[in-house]
mmCIF file of C-alpha atoms in Angstrom:
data_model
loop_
_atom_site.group_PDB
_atom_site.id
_atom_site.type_symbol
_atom_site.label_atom_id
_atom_site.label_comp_id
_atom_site.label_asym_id
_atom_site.label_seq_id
_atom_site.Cartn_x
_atom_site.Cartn_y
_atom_site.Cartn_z
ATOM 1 C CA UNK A 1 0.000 0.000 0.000
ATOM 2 C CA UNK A 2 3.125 2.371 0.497
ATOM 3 C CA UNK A 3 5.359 0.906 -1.623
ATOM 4 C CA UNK A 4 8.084 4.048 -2.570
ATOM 5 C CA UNK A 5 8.389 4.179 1.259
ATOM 6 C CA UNK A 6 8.988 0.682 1.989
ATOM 7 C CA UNK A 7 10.618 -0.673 -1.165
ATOM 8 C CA UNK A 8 12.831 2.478 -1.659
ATOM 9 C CA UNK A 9 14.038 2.880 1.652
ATOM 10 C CA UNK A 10 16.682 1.497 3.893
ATOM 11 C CA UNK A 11 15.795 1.923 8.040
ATOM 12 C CA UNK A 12 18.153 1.431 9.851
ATOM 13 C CA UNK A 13 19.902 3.699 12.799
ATOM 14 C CA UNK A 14 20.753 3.336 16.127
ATOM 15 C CA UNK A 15 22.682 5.366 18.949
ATOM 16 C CA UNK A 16 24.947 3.902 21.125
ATOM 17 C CA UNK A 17 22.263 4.501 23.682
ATOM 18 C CA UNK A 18 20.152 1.858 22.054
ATOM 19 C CA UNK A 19 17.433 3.554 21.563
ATOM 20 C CA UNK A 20 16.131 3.391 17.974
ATOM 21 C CA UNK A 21 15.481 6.538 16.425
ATOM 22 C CA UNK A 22 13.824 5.293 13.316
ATOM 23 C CA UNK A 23 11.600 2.795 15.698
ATOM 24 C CA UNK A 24 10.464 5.295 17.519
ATOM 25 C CA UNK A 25 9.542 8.246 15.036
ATOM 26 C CA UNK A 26 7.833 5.235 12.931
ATOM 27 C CA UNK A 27 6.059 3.923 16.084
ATOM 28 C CA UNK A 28 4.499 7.554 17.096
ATOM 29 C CA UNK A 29 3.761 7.446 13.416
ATOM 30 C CA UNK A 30 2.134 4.096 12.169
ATOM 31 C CA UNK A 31 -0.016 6.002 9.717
ATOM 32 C CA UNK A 32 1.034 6.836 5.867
ATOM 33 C CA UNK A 33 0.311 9.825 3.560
ATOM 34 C CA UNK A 34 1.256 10.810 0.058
ATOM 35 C CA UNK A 35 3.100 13.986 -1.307
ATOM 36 C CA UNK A 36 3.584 14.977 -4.416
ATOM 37 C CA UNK A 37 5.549 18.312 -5.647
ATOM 38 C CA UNK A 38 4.698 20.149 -8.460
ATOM 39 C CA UNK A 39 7.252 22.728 -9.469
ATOM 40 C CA UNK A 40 7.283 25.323 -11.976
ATOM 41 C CA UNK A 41 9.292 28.794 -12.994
ATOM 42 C CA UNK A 42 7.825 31.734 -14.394
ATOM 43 C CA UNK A 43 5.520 31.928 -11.392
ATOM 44 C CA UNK A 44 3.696 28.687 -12.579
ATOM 45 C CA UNK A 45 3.734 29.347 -16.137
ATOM 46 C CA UNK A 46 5.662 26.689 -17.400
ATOM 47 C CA UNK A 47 6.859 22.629 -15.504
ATOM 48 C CA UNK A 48 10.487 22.572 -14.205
ATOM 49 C CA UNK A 49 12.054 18.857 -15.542
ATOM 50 C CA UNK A 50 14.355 17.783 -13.512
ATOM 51 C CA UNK A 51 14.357 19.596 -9.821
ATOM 52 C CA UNK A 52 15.702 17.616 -7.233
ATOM 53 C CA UNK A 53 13.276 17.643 -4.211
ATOM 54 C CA UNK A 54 15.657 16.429 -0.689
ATOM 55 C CA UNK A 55 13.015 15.873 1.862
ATOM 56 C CA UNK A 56 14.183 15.315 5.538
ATOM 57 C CA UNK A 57 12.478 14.798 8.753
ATOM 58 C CA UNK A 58 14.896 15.404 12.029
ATOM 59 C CA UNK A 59 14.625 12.440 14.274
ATOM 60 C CA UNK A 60 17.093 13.545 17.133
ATOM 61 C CA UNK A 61 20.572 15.904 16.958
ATOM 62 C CA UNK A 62 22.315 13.698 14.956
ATOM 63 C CA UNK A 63 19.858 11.826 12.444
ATOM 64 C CA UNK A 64 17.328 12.276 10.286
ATOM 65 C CA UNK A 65 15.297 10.434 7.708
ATOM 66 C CA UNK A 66 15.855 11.638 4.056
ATOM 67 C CA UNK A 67 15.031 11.018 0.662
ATOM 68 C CA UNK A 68 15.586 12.459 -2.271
ATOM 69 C CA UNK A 69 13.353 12.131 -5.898
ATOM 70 C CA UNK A 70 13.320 14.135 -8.881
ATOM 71 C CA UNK A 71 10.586 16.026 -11.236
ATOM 72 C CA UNK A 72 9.598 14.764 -14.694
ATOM 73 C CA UNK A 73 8.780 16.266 -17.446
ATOM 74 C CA UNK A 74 5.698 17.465 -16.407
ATOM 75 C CA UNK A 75 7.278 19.445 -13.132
ATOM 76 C CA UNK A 76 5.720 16.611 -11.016
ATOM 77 C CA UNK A 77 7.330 13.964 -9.032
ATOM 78 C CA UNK A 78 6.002 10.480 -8.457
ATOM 79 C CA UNK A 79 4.135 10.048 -5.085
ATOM 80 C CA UNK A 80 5.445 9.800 -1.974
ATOM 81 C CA UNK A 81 4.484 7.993 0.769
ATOM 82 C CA UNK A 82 5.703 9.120 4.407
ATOM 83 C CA UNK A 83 5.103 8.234 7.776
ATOM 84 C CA UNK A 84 2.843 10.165 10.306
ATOM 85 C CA UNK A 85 0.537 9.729 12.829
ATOM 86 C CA UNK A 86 -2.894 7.932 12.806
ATOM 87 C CA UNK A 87 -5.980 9.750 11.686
ATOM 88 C CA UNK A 88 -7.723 8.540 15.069
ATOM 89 C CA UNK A 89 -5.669 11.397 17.017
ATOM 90 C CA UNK A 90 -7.696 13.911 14.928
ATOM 91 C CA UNK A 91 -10.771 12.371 16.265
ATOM 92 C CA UNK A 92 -10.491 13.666 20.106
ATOM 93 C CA UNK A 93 -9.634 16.918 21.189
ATOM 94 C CA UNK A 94 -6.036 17.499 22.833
ATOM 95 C CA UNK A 95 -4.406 14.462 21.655
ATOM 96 C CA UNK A 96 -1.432 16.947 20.281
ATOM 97 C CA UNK A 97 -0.135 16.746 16.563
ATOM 98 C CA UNK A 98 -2.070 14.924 13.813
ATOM 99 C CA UNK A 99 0.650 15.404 11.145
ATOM 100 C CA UNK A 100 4.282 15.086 10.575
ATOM 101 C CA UNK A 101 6.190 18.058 9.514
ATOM 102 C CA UNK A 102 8.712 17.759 7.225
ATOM 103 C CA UNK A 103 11.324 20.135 5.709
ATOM 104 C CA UNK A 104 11.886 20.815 1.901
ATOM 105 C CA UNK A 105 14.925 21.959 -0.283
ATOM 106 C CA UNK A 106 13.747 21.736 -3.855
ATOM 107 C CA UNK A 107 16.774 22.858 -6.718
ATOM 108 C CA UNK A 108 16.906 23.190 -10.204
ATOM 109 C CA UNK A 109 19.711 24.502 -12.807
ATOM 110 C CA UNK A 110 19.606 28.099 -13.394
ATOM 111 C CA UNK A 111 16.650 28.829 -10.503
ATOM 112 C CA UNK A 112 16.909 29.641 -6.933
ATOM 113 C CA UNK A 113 16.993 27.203 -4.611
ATOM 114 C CA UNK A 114 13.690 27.111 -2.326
ATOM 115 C CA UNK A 115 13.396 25.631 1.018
ATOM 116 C CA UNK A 116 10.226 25.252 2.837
ATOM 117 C CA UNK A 117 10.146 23.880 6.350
ATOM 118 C CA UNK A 118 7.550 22.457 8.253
ATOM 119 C CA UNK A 119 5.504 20.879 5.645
ATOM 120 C CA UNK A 120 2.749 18.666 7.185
ATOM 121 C CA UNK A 121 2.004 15.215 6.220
ATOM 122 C CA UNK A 122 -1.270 13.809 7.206
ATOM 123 C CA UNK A 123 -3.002 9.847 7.424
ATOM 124 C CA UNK A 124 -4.583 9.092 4.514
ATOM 125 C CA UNK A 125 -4.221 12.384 2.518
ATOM 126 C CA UNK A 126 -2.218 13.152 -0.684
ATOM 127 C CA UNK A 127 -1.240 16.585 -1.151
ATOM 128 C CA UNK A 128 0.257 18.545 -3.834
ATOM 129 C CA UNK A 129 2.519 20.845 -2.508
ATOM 130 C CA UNK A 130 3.213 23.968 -5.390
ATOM 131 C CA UNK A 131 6.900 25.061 -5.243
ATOM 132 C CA UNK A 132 7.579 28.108 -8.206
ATOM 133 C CA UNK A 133 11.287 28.325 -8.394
ATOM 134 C CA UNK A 134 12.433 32.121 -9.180
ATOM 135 C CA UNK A 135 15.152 32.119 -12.191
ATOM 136 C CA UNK A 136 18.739 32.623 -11.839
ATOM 137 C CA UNK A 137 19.876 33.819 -15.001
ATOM 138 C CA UNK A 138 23.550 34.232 -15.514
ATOM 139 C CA UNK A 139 24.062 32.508 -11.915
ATOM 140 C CA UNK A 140 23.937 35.512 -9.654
ATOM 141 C CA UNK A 141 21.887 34.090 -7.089
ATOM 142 C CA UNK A 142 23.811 30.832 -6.738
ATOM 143 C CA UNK A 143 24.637 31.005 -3.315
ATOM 144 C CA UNK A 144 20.116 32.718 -1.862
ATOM 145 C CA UNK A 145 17.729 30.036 -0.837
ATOM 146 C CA UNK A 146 13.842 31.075 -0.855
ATOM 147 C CA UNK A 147 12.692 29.933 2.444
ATOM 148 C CA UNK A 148 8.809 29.456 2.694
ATOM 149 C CA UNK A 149 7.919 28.252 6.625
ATOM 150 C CA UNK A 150 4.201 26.625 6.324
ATOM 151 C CA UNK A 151 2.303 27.565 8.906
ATOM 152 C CA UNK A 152 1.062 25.095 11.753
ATOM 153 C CA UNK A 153 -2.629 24.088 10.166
ATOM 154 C CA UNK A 154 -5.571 25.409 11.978
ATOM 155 C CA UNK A 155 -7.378 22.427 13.302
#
């Protein structure tokens, strides 16, 4: 049912602790749902081929889960199935978080890089997460990043 998640992905970390990170996050987070980036230039006027999407979730100071997948012709990447936490927490009040947020970094040659942190993940949903890379003619914005922080959803 999540197959790019489990078939495309090694887990495995531990600390010298013993303590699992990778258990634990997908313990807390049993649940799947599906991304998908579209990404354009010319402020959505036309797909960007070939961006490199790096997604990353921080797990503790000193690991994190990441994976990295790249745009087709079309500007759209193939679905992505991540971990986060069961729909049921949605159903009660005060049972915390209902998503996972993860952070961003989306590149393509001769555009800005954009970063965008915090992007939530929920059970069950797939969401198509717009990115419009600004151009970087000549290569005299190499070194800017666009940041975009999403906003905690109002639930």
């Amino acid at each position: 049912m999540y197959p790019y998640f489990q078939k495309h992905t090694t887990l495995h970390a531990a600390e010298s602790t013993g303590v699992d990170p990778i258990r634990t996050f997908l313990s807390q987070n049993p649940a799947f749902g599906t991304l998908i980036f579209q990404v354009t230039g010319g402020q959505g006027a036309f797909p960007v081929a070939g961006a490199t999407i790096t997604l990353t979730k921080q797990l503790n100071d000193s690991q994190r889960l990441s994976f990295t997948i790249t745009t087709d012709e079309s500007g759209r990447t193939p679905p992505l199935s991540l971990p986060a936490p069961s729909r049921e927490l949605s159903q009660r009040p005060g049972n915390g978080i209902v998503f996972a947020a993860y952070q961003a970094e989306i590149s393509a040659p001769n555009h800005v890089t954009t970063e965008i942190r915090d992007l939530p993940v929920f059970d069950g949903i797939t969401t198509i997460q717009p990115v419009s890379l600004s151009p970087d003619i000549g290569g005299t914005r190499q070194n800017e990043v666009e940041n975009i922080e999403d906003k905690e959803p109002d639930l």
